[in-house]
mmCIF file of C-alpha atoms and ligand atoms in Angstrom:
data_model
loop_
_atom_site.group_PDB
_atom_site.id
_atom_site.type_symbol
_atom_site.label_atom_id
_atom_site.label_comp_id
_atom_site.label_asym_id
_atom_site.label_seq_id
_atom_site.Cartn_x
_atom_site.Cartn_y
_atom_site.Cartn_z
ATOM 1 C CA MET H 221 56.360 110.254 18.596
ATOM 2 C CA SER H 222 52.680 109.431 18.488
ATOM 3 C CA ARG H 223 51.225 106.125 19.658
ATOM 4 C CA ASP H 224 50.758 104.853 16.092
ATOM 5 C CA THR H 225 54.207 105.904 14.849
ATOM 6 C CA LYS H 226 55.839 102.967 13.102
ATOM 7 C CA THR H 227 58.755 102.077 15.328
ATOM 8 C CA TYR H 228 61.366 99.459 14.543
ATOM 9 C CA VAL H 229 63.091 97.719 17.452
ATOM 10 C CA ALA H 230 66.086 95.899 15.955
ATOM 11 C CA GLY H 231 67.065 93.066 18.304
ATOM 12 C CA HIS H 232 63.681 92.899 20.066
ATOM 13 C CA ARG H 233 64.302 89.475 21.584
ATOM 14 C CA GLY H 234 67.594 90.418 23.277
ATOM 15 C CA LEU H 235 68.032 91.699 26.831
ATOM 16 C CA ALA H 236 67.987 95.372 25.832
ATOM 17 C CA GLY H 237 65.601 95.103 22.875
ATOM 18 C CA SER H 238 63.006 93.079 24.775
ATOM 19 C CA ALA H 239 62.997 95.663 27.562
ATOM 20 C CA ILE H 240 62.580 98.506 25.040
ATOM 21 C CA THR H 241 59.714 96.589 23.405
ATOM 22 C CA ARG H 242 58.039 96.111 26.826
ATOM 23 C CA ALA H 243 58.468 99.803 27.620
ATOM 24 C CA LEU H 244 56.987 100.862 24.274
ATOM 25 C CA LYS H 245 54.014 98.518 24.612
ATOM 26 C CA GLY H 246 53.537 99.647 28.225
ATOM 27 C CA ARG H 247 53.274 103.242 27.033
ATOM 28 C CA GLY H 248 50.743 102.328 24.367
ATOM 29 C CA TYR H 249 52.898 102.261 21.240
ATOM 30 C CA GLY H 250 51.103 99.724 19.075
ATOM 31 C CA ASN H 251 52.752 100.014 15.648
ATOM 32 C CA LEU H 252 55.966 98.120 16.305
ATOM 33 C CA LEU H 253 58.087 96.589 13.568
ATOM 34 C CA LEU H 254 59.863 93.493 14.924
ATOM 35 C CA ARG H 255 61.994 90.894 13.100
ATOM 36 C CA THR H 256 63.986 88.012 14.556
ATOM 37 C CA ARG H 257 67.439 87.262 13.225
ATOM 38 C CA SER H 258 66.131 84.274 11.272
ATOM 39 C CA GLU H 259 63.535 86.527 9.612
ATOM 40 C CA LEU H 260 66.053 89.282 8.860
ATOM 41 C CA ASP H 261 69.827 89.017 9.112
ATOM 42 C CA LEU H 262 70.863 92.614 9.750
ATOM 43 C CA SER H 263 74.371 91.910 8.445
ATOM 44 C CA ASP H 264 72.773 91.331 5.009
ATOM 45 C CA ARG H 265 72.749 94.748 3.365
ATOM 46 C CA ALA H 266 70.195 93.911 0.665
ATOM 47 C CA ALA H 267 67.764 92.463 3.195
ATOM 48 C CA VAL H 268 68.050 95.538 5.434
ATOM 49 C CA ARG H 269 67.508 97.825 2.463
ATOM 50 C CA ALA H 270 64.414 95.867 1.445
ATOM 51 C CA LEU H 271 62.958 96.084 4.966
ATOM 52 C CA PHE H 272 63.385 99.857 5.244
ATOM 53 C CA ALA H 273 62.101 100.436 1.703
ATOM 54 C CA LYS H 274 58.995 98.347 2.319
ATOM 55 C CA GLU H 275 58.154 99.191 5.934
ATOM 56 C CA ARG H 276 59.404 102.805 6.221
ATOM 57 C CA PRO H 277 59.707 102.971 10.007
ATOM 58 C CA GLU H 278 59.844 106.493 11.429
ATOM 59 C CA TYR H 279 61.676 105.698 14.678
ATOM 60 C CA VAL H 280 64.407 103.090 15.114
ATOM 61 C CA PHE H 281 65.902 101.577 18.265
ATOM 62 C CA LEU H 282 69.093 99.747 17.257
ATOM 63 C CA ALA H 283 69.507 97.106 19.976
ATOM 64 C CA ALA H 284 70.727 94.272 17.739
ATOM 65 C CA ALA H 285 74.352 93.332 18.157
ATOM 66 C CA LYS H 286 76.715 90.493 18.726
ATOM 67 C CA ALA H 287 77.130 91.006 22.467
ATOM 68 C CA GLY H 288 78.734 89.043 25.285
ATOM 69 C CA GLY H 289 81.104 88.979 28.247
ATOM 70 C CA ILE H 290 84.900 88.732 28.479
ATOM 71 C CA LEU H 291 85.098 85.091 27.358
ATOM 72 C CA ALA H 292 82.937 85.630 24.273
ATOM 73 C CA ASN H 293 84.922 88.753 23.346
ATOM 74 C CA LYS H 294 88.186 86.861 23.778
ATOM 75 C CA THR H 295 87.045 83.841 21.757
ATOM 76 C CA TYR H 296 85.341 85.602 18.846
ATOM 77 C CA PRO H 297 87.145 88.949 18.297
ATOM 78 C CA ALA H 298 86.761 88.783 14.513
ATOM 79 C CA GLU H 299 83.008 88.230 14.744
ATOM 80 C CA PHE H 300 82.637 90.963 17.348
ATOM 81 C CA ILE H 301 84.085 93.578 15.041
ATOM 82 C CA HIS H 302 82.775 92.253 11.742
ATOM 83 C CA VAL H 303 79.161 91.495 12.688
ATOM 84 C CA ASN H 304 78.704 94.655 14.732
ATOM 85 C CA LEU H 305 80.169 96.908 12.065
ATOM 86 C CA ALA H 306 77.933 95.251 9.460
ATOM 87 C CA ILE H 307 74.705 95.484 11.515
ATOM 88 C CA GLN H 308 75.130 99.109 12.524
ATOM 89 C CA THR H 309 76.425 100.257 9.122
ATOM 90 C CA ASN H 310 73.460 98.687 7.352
ATOM 91 C CA VAL H 311 70.830 99.937 9.792
ATOM 92 C CA ILE H 312 72.191 103.465 10.213
ATOM 93 C CA ASP H 313 72.723 104.012 6.490
ATOM 94 C CA GLU H 314 69.356 102.566 5.476
ATOM 95 C CA ALA H 315 67.658 104.600 8.204
ATOM 96 C CA TRP H 316 69.060 107.738 6.597
ATOM 97 C CA ARG H 317 68.172 106.596 3.057
ATOM 98 C CA SER H 318 64.572 105.885 3.985
ATOM 99 C CA GLY H 319 64.126 109.125 5.934
ATOM 100 C CA VAL H 320 63.866 107.796 9.501
ATOM 101 C CA LYS H 321 63.009 110.679 11.846
ATOM 102 C CA ARG H 322 65.027 109.504 14.849
ATOM 103 C CA LEU H 323 67.381 106.615 15.541
ATOM 104 C CA LEU H 324 68.718 105.509 18.918
ATOM 105 C CA PHE H 325 71.845 103.355 18.678
ATOM 106 C CA LEU H 326 72.844 101.416 21.783
ATOM 107 C CA GLY H 327 76.489 101.849 22.693
ATOM 108 C CA ALA H 328 78.288 100.293 25.645
ATOM 109 C CA SER H 329 80.511 101.642 28.414
ATOM 110 C CA CYS H 330 83.572 99.849 26.955
ATOM 111 C CA ILE H 331 83.802 102.753 24.472
ATOM 112 C CA TYR H 332 85.539 104.775 27.194
ATOM 113 C CA PRO H 333 89.278 104.456 27.885
ATOM 114 C CA ARG H 334 90.436 101.628 30.166
ATOM 115 C CA ASP H 335 91.911 104.054 32.694
ATOM 116 C CA CYS H 336 89.228 106.685 32.268
ATOM 117 C CA PRO H 337 88.660 109.185 35.102
ATOM 118 C CA GLN H 338 85.596 108.106 37.107
ATOM 119 C CA PRO H 339 82.726 108.663 36.726
ATOM 120 C CA MET H 340 83.060 108.559 32.926
ATOM 121 C CA ARG H 341 81.565 111.487 31.065
ATOM 122 C CA GLU H 342 80.531 111.611 27.411
ATOM 123 C CA SER H 343 83.454 113.975 26.798
ATOM 124 C CA HIS H 344 85.913 111.210 27.774
ATOM 125 C CA LEU H 345 85.300 109.421 24.476
ATOM 126 C CA LEU H 346 88.571 108.901 22.561
ATOM 127 C CA THR H 347 90.767 110.360 25.283
ATOM 128 C CA GLY H 348 92.872 107.241 25.954
ATOM 129 C CA PRO H 349 93.613 103.586 25.137
ATOM 130 C CA LEU H 350 90.786 101.039 25.406
ATOM 131 C CA GLU H 351 90.655 97.838 27.481
ATOM 132 C CA PHE H 352 92.266 95.128 25.336
ATOM 133 C CA THR H 353 89.801 92.303 26.121
ATOM 134 C CA ASN H 354 86.954 94.030 24.276
ATOM 135 C CA HIS H 355 88.859 96.143 21.766
ATOM 136 C CA PRO H 356 86.996 94.881 18.646
ATOM 137 C CA TYR H 357 83.563 95.402 20.226
ATOM 138 C CA ALA H 358 84.442 98.840 21.569
ATOM 139 C CA ILE H 359 85.919 99.992 18.280
ATOM 140 C CA ALA H 360 82.809 98.843 16.400
ATOM 141 C CA LYS H 361 80.665 100.816 18.865
ATOM 142 C CA ILE H 362 82.862 103.907 18.496
ATOM 143 C CA ALA H 363 82.491 103.608 14.718
ATOM 144 C CA GLY H 364 78.709 103.538 15.201
ATOM 145 C CA ILE H 365 78.835 106.716 17.292
ATOM 146 C CA GLU H 366 80.984 108.359 14.636
ATOM 147 C CA MET H 367 78.482 107.279 11.965
ATOM 148 C CA CYS H 368 75.584 108.842 13.866
ATOM 149 C CA TRP H 369 77.619 111.997 14.330
ATOM 150 C CA SER H 370 78.753 112.189 10.684
ATOM 151 C CA TYR H 371 75.243 111.563 9.310
ATOM 152 C CA ASN H 372 73.836 114.232 11.621
ATOM 153 C CA ARG H 373 76.402 116.706 10.296
ATOM 154 C CA GLN H 374 76.174 115.838 6.607
ATOM 155 C CA TYR H 375 72.507 114.867 6.276
ATOM 156 C CA ALA H 376 70.887 116.646 9.242
ATOM 157 C CA THR H 377 69.627 113.331 10.621
ATOM 158 C CA ARG H 378 68.628 112.912 14.266
ATOM 159 C CA PHE H 379 70.708 109.894 15.290
ATOM 160 C CA LEU H 380 71.716 109.508 18.934
ATOM 161 C CA THR H 381 73.826 106.927 20.785
ATOM 162 C CA ALA H 382 72.751 105.917 24.305
ATOM 163 C CA VAL H 383 75.384 104.287 26.501
ATOM 164 C CA PRO H 384 73.920 102.122 29.245
ATOM 165 C CA ASN H 385 76.140 100.452 31.801
ATOM 166 C CA ASN H 386 76.115 96.694 32.537
ATOM 167 C CA LEU H 387 72.569 95.458 32.107
ATOM 168 C CA TYR H 388 70.712 92.624 33.756
ATOM 169 C CA GLY H 389 67.048 91.659 33.777
ATOM 170 C CA PRO H 390 64.433 89.380 32.223
ATOM 171 C CA GLY H 391 65.467 87.664 29.005
ATOM 172 C CA ASP H 392 69.183 87.797 29.790
ATOM 173 C CA ASN H 393 71.625 85.377 28.186
ATOM 174 C CA TYR H 394 72.390 82.831 30.939
ATOM 175 C CA ASP H 395 74.968 80.972 28.887
ATOM 176 C CA LEU H 396 78.217 80.673 30.851
ATOM 177 C CA GLU H 397 80.433 81.256 27.831
ATOM 178 C CA SER H 398 78.629 84.096 26.100
ATOM 179 C CA GLY H 399 76.607 85.727 28.907
ATOM 180 C CA HIS H 400 77.276 88.868 30.939
ATOM 181 C CA VAL H 401 78.385 88.983 34.545
ATOM 182 C CA ALA H 402 75.093 88.985 36.521
ATOM 183 C CA ALA H 403 73.426 86.326 34.348
ATOM 184 C CA ALA H 404 76.507 84.105 34.469
ATOM 185 C CA PHE H 405 76.641 84.427 38.278
ATOM 186 C CA ILE H 406 72.945 83.511 38.546
ATOM 187 C CA ARG H 407 73.530 80.360 36.557
ATOM 188 C CA ARG H 408 76.765 79.393 38.348
ATOM 189 C CA PHE H 409 75.259 79.772 41.827
ATOM 190 C CA HIS H 410 72.008 78.084 40.859
ATOM 191 C CA GLU H 411 73.807 75.071 39.414
ATOM 192 C CA ALA H 412 76.112 74.905 42.451
ATOM 193 C CA LYS H 413 73.070 75.026 44.750
ATOM 194 C CA VAL H 414 71.136 72.257 43.026
ATOM 195 C CA GLY H 415 74.326 70.202 42.547
ATOM 196 C CA GLY H 416 75.243 70.506 46.256
ATOM 197 C CA ALA H 417 78.674 72.030 45.483
ATOM 198 C CA LYS H 418 80.770 73.316 48.392
ATOM 199 C CA SER H 419 82.329 76.152 46.403
ATOM 200 C CA VAL H 420 82.141 78.076 43.158
ATOM 201 C CA THR H 421 85.196 79.422 41.362
ATOM 202 C CA LEU H 422 84.714 82.733 39.553
ATOM 203 C CA TRP H 423 87.004 84.459 37.066
ATOM 204 C CA GLY H 424 89.444 87.184 38.132
ATOM 205 C CA THR H 425 90.198 88.766 41.484
ATOM 206 C CA GLY H 426 86.708 90.082 42.252
ATOM 207 C CA LYS H 427 88.205 93.552 42.700
ATOM 208 C CA PRO H 428 86.993 95.428 39.587
ATOM 209 C CA ARG H 429 83.993 97.647 40.166
ATOM 210 C CA ARG H 430 80.861 97.505 38.022
ATOM 211 C CA GLU H 431 77.707 99.584 37.823
ATOM 212 C CA MET H 432 74.615 97.445 37.201
ATOM 213 C CA LEU H 433 71.465 98.776 35.554
ATOM 214 C CA HIS H 434 68.171 96.906 35.251
ATOM 215 C CA SER H 435 67.147 96.545 31.594
ATOM 216 C CA ASP H 436 63.686 98.006 32.333
ATOM 217 C CA ASP H 437 65.273 101.179 33.766
ATOM 218 C CA MET H 438 67.464 101.416 30.650
ATOM 219 C CA ALA H 439 64.430 100.960 28.408
ATOM 220 C CA GLU H 440 62.466 103.721 30.159
ATOM 221 C CA ALA H 441 65.417 106.035 29.559
ATOM 222 C CA CYS H 442 65.638 105.087 25.866
ATOM 223 C CA VAL H 443 61.935 105.643 25.253
ATOM 224 C CA ALA H 444 62.043 108.928 27.199
ATOM 225 C CA LEU H 445 64.876 110.088 24.910
ATOM 226 C CA MET H 446 62.868 109.291 21.785
ATOM 227 C CA GLU H 447 59.853 111.103 23.234
ATOM 228 C CA LEU H 448 61.768 114.347 23.840
ATOM 229 C CA PRO H 449 60.466 117.382 22.007
ATOM 230 C CA ASP H 450 62.590 118.281 18.961
ATOM 231 C CA ALA H 451 64.302 121.221 20.624
ATOM 232 C CA LYS H 452 65.585 119.090 23.505
ATOM 233 C CA PHE H 453 66.497 116.128 21.286
ATOM 234 C CA ASP H 454 68.362 118.428 18.926
ATOM 235 C CA LYS H 455 70.537 119.674 21.774
ATOM 236 C CA LEU H 456 71.740 116.075 22.215
ATOM 237 C CA VAL H 457 72.418 115.446 18.537
ATOM 238 C CA ALA H 458 73.390 118.925 17.382
ATOM 239 C CA SER H 459 76.903 119.288 16.112
ATOM 240 C CA ASP H 460 78.086 122.770 16.858
ATOM 241 C CA PRO H 461 81.353 123.136 14.892
ATOM 242 C CA ALA H 462 82.638 125.518 17.566
ATOM 243 C CA SER H 463 82.342 122.969 20.380
ATOM 244 C CA PRO H 464 81.920 119.552 18.768
ATOM 245 C CA GLN H 465 80.168 117.007 20.986
ATOM 246 C CA PRO H 466 79.361 113.497 19.799
ATOM 247 C CA PRO H 467 75.628 112.644 19.885
ATOM 248 C CA LEU H 468 76.097 110.533 22.995
ATOM 249 C CA ILE H 469 74.311 110.175 26.311
ATOM 250 C CA ASN H 470 75.150 107.940 29.281
ATOM 251 C CA ILE H 471 72.504 105.934 31.147
ATOM 252 C CA GLY H 472 73.581 104.687 34.569
ATOM 253 C CA ARG H 473 72.609 104.394 38.239
ATOM 254 C CA GLY H 474 75.503 106.407 39.614
ATOM 255 C CA GLU H 475 76.659 103.685 42.033
ATOM 256 C CA ASP H 476 78.866 100.674 41.573
ATOM 257 C CA TYR H 477 79.999 97.559 43.445
ATOM 258 C CA THR H 478 83.035 95.322 43.356
ATOM 259 C CA ILE H 479 82.498 92.108 41.409
ATOM 260 C CA LYS H 480 82.941 90.365 44.775
ATOM 261 C CA GLU H 481 80.058 92.382 46.292
ATOM 262 C CA LEU H 482 77.923 91.609 43.255
ATOM 263 C CA ALA H 483 78.748 87.894 43.530
ATOM 264 C CA ASP H 484 77.812 87.929 47.245
ATOM 265 C CA ARG H 485 74.458 89.549 46.439
ATOM 266 C CA VAL H 486 73.670 87.073 43.665
ATOM 267 C CA ARG H 487 74.705 84.169 45.916
ATOM 268 C CA GLU H 488 72.314 85.476 48.580
ATOM 269 C CA VAL H 489 69.416 85.872 46.116
ATOM 270 C CA VAL H 490 69.976 82.401 44.669
ATOM 271 C CA GLY H 491 70.426 80.840 48.107
ATOM 272 C CA PHE H 492 73.781 79.128 47.536
ATOM 273 C CA ARG H 493 75.455 78.515 50.893
ATOM 274 C CA GLY H 494 78.932 77.448 49.701
ATOM 275 C CA GLU H 495 82.101 79.489 49.318
ATOM 276 C CA ILE H 496 83.278 81.687 46.457
ATOM 277 C CA GLN H 497 86.838 81.221 45.208
ATOM 278 C CA TRP H 498 88.530 83.587 42.781
ATOM 279 C CA ASP H 499 90.737 82.436 39.909
ATOM 280 C CA SER H 500 93.124 85.359 39.610
ATOM 281 C CA THR H 501 94.874 83.790 36.606
ATOM 282 C CA LYS H 502 91.809 84.801 34.556
ATOM 283 C CA PRO H 503 91.409 88.380 33.243
ATOM 284 C CA ASP H 504 89.637 91.034 35.293
ATOM 285 C CA GLY H 505 88.793 93.418 32.467
ATOM 286 C CA THR H 506 88.550 97.169 33.076
ATOM 287 C CA PRO H 507 89.171 98.113 36.736
ATOM 288 C CA ARG H 508 86.173 100.432 37.032
ATOM 289 C CA LYS H 509 83.333 101.575 34.747
ATOM 290 C CA LEU H 510 81.081 104.057 36.487
ATOM 291 C CA LEU H 511 79.106 106.335 34.199
ATOM 292 C CA ASP H 512 78.347 109.972 34.815
ATOM 293 C CA ALA H 513 74.663 110.059 33.862
ATOM 294 C CA SER H 514 74.066 113.662 34.850
ATOM 295 C CA ARG H 515 72.909 114.663 31.337
ATOM 296 C CA MET H 516 70.263 111.920 31.420
ATOM 297 C CA SER H 517 69.227 112.868 34.975
ATOM 298 C CA ALA H 518 68.854 116.491 33.901
ATOM 299 C CA LEU H 519 66.175 115.299 31.452
ATOM 300 C CA GLY H 520 64.111 114.015 34.394
ATOM 301 C CA TRP H 521 64.967 110.294 34.231
ATOM 302 C CA SER H 522 66.059 108.292 37.249
ATOM 303 C CA PRO H 523 66.400 104.525 37.742
ATOM 304 C CA ARG H 524 63.662 102.873 39.810
ATOM 305 C CA ILE H 525 64.750 99.279 40.356
ATOM 306 C CA ALA H 526 67.051 98.588 43.333
ATOM 307 C CA LEU H 527 69.774 95.990 42.710
ATOM 308 C CA ASP H 528 68.483 93.329 45.130
ATOM 309 C CA ASP H 529 64.910 93.605 43.791
ATOM 310 C CA GLY H 530 66.181 93.439 40.236
ATOM 311 C CA LEU H 531 68.351 90.405 40.958
ATOM 312 C CA ARG H 532 65.418 88.607 42.604
ATOM 313 C CA GLY H 533 63.323 89.221 39.492
ATOM 314 C CA ALA H 534 66.168 88.105 37.238
ATOM 315 C CA TYR H 535 66.561 84.865 39.213
ATOM 316 C CA GLN H 536 62.842 84.179 38.904
ATOM 317 C CA ASP H 537 63.137 84.795 35.166
ATOM 318 C CA PHE H 538 66.047 82.342 34.987
ATOM 319 C CA LEU H 539 64.049 79.691 36.851
ATOM 320 C CA THR H 540 60.997 80.191 34.685
ATOM 321 C CA ARG H 541 62.864 80.143 31.393
ATOM 322 C CA LEU H 542 65.531 77.563 31.886
ATOM 323 C CA HIS H 543 64.681 75.365 34.822
ATOM 324 C CA PRO H 544 60.914 75.030 35.146
ATOM 325 C CA GLY H 545 60.059 72.815 38.082
ATOM 326 C CA LYS H 546 63.413 73.226 39.861
ATOM 327 C CA ARG H 547 62.417 76.051 42.204
HETATM 328 N N1 LIG J 249 73.771 93.510 28.039
HETATM 329 C C1 LIG J 249 74.459 94.536 28.517
HETATM 330 O O1 LIG J 249 74.973 94.504 29.641
HETATM 331 C C2 LIG J 249 74.575 95.802 27.705
HETATM 332 C C3 LIG J 249 75.122 96.927 28.326
HETATM 333 C C4 LIG J 249 75.269 98.089 27.594
HETATM 334 C C5 LIG J 249 74.883 98.135 26.275
HETATM 335 N N2 LIG J 249 74.336 97.033 25.699
HETATM 336 C C6 LIG J 249 74.006 97.118 24.279
HETATM 337 O O2 LIG J 249 72.700 96.699 24.007
HETATM 338 C C7 LIG J 249 72.670 96.092 22.725
HETATM 339 C C8 LIG J 249 71.991 94.759 22.832
HETATM 340 O O3 LIG J 249 72.674 93.961 23.786
HETATM 341 P P1 LIG J 249 71.933 92.756 24.517
HETATM 342 O O4 LIG J 249 72.663 92.508 25.764
HETATM 343 O O5 LIG J 249 70.467 92.998 24.518
HETATM 344 O O6 LIG J 249 72.276 91.564 23.514
HETATM 345 P P2 LIG J 249 71.517 90.168 23.326
HETATM 346 O O7 LIG J 249 70.665 89.863 24.498
HETATM 347 O O8 LIG J 249 72.565 89.201 22.910
HETATM 348 O O9 LIG J 249 70.544 90.452 22.094
HETATM 349 C C9 LIG J 249 71.062 90.744 20.843
HETATM 350 C C10 LIG J 249 69.939 90.863 19.853
HETATM 351 O O10 LIG J 249 70.540 91.150 18.593
HETATM 352 C C11 LIG J 249 69.934 90.337 17.612
HETATM 353 N N3 LIG J 249 70.919 90.042 16.578
HETATM 354 C C12 LIG J 249 72.213 89.667 16.716
HETATM 355 N N4 LIG J 249 72.771 89.494 15.521
HETATM 356 C C13 LIG J 249 71.816 89.752 14.592
HETATM 357 C C14 LIG J 249 71.776 89.734 13.174
HETATM 358 N N5 LIG J 249 72.857 89.404 12.449
HETATM 359 N N6 LIG J 249 70.617 90.049 12.580
HETATM 360 C C15 LIG J 249 69.517 90.369 13.282
HETATM 361 N N7 LIG J 249 69.489 90.424 14.626
HETATM 362 C C16 LIG J 249 70.623 90.105 15.275
HETATM 363 C C17 LIG J 249 69.506 89.069 18.329
HETATM 364 O O11 LIG J 249 68.414 88.522 17.597
HETATM 365 P P3 LIG J 249 67.758 87.072 17.872
HETATM 366 O O12 LIG J 249 67.202 87.107 19.274
HETATM 367 O O13 LIG J 249 66.684 86.921 16.869
HETATM 368 O O14 LIG J 249 68.887 86.106 17.747
HETATM 369 C C18 LIG J 249 69.111 89.597 19.683
HETATM 370 O O15 LIG J 249 67.751 89.977 19.686
HETATM 371 C C19 LIG J 249 74.115 95.997 22.240
HETATM 372 O O16 LIG J 249 74.365 97.026 21.345
HETATM 373 C C20 LIG J 249 74.914 96.204 23.478
HETATM 374 O O17 LIG J 249 76.140 96.837 23.237
HETATM 375 C C21 LIG J 249 74.158 95.872 26.377
#
């Protein structure tokens, strides 16, 4: 991957895609192909075909998706499966047709079974039933992994799926209905602080454990994967018929916290002094989702951003983007 390689970041304004774009620019990659959803709807097959035919990117980061937390997954299951299947089918197939050299598809840790042994290894894929609350999303992601794997086998492509754990960082979605856990907590505590509330009620029991990864750490890992020499990259995507391994690699910190611990840390960073109450009538989701990232670590990557530092930066980002003047 040379500095002028044409590189397409699909979903470059999202949490993951914006971090990948920052990481690429930071490393001097100047020939980036970027399209917002209003410029290019990736669920429109003809439009995706036209983009690849005209622009001919050599490297593709597929970070566009319909993403969201438990509530969004519960409210829009049909969209979660339909839109995600459409986006990834169009991009992966057109990447092959136009001769893309490498593609990195972003998966998510919900691909692993609900009661998966911890930490979850790549080999745990398809070894048990999934968590019901994000079934459609997880099944779309698993189909994307299978597509990468099948294209690698049939067409000798180099398509890899990276599986980061729960992300947070600049550019997160702070919407309470569609956002992820850390961003939603930031917003809830901030609004409680400025509104003078005595308590905040959060969904679930607070007992599930989650591993949090800063989006900039994830992005460094993704770019490092795309920069691997062919021989090392091929070991990740190779499909040895004797010991079939999906082209899959986990990206995680290797430590997790209960949702209650995470809420306490966000409350501290935001400076909300009231109490936290837990609404245990609401779903908890998967009990634990800790990734085994030893394959990624063996490639020399390690996360650099500590949780409290990352949360402080995320809160500043929230203030800057959504509440200027309310610091
Ligand atoms: N956030 C996490 O905790 C997390 C954890 C693990 C894996 N991931 C994975 O990372 C990927 C991105 O997630 P994210 O959290 O960054 O999501 P996000 O912040 O919601 O961003 C999604 C991006 O996808 C684009 N997009 C959505 N539908 C599109 C369409 N029909 N056509 C074109 N672009 C479309 C959006 O474009 P516009 O901005 O133009 O609307 C946006 O840039 C997903 O595959 C997700 O599974 C995320």
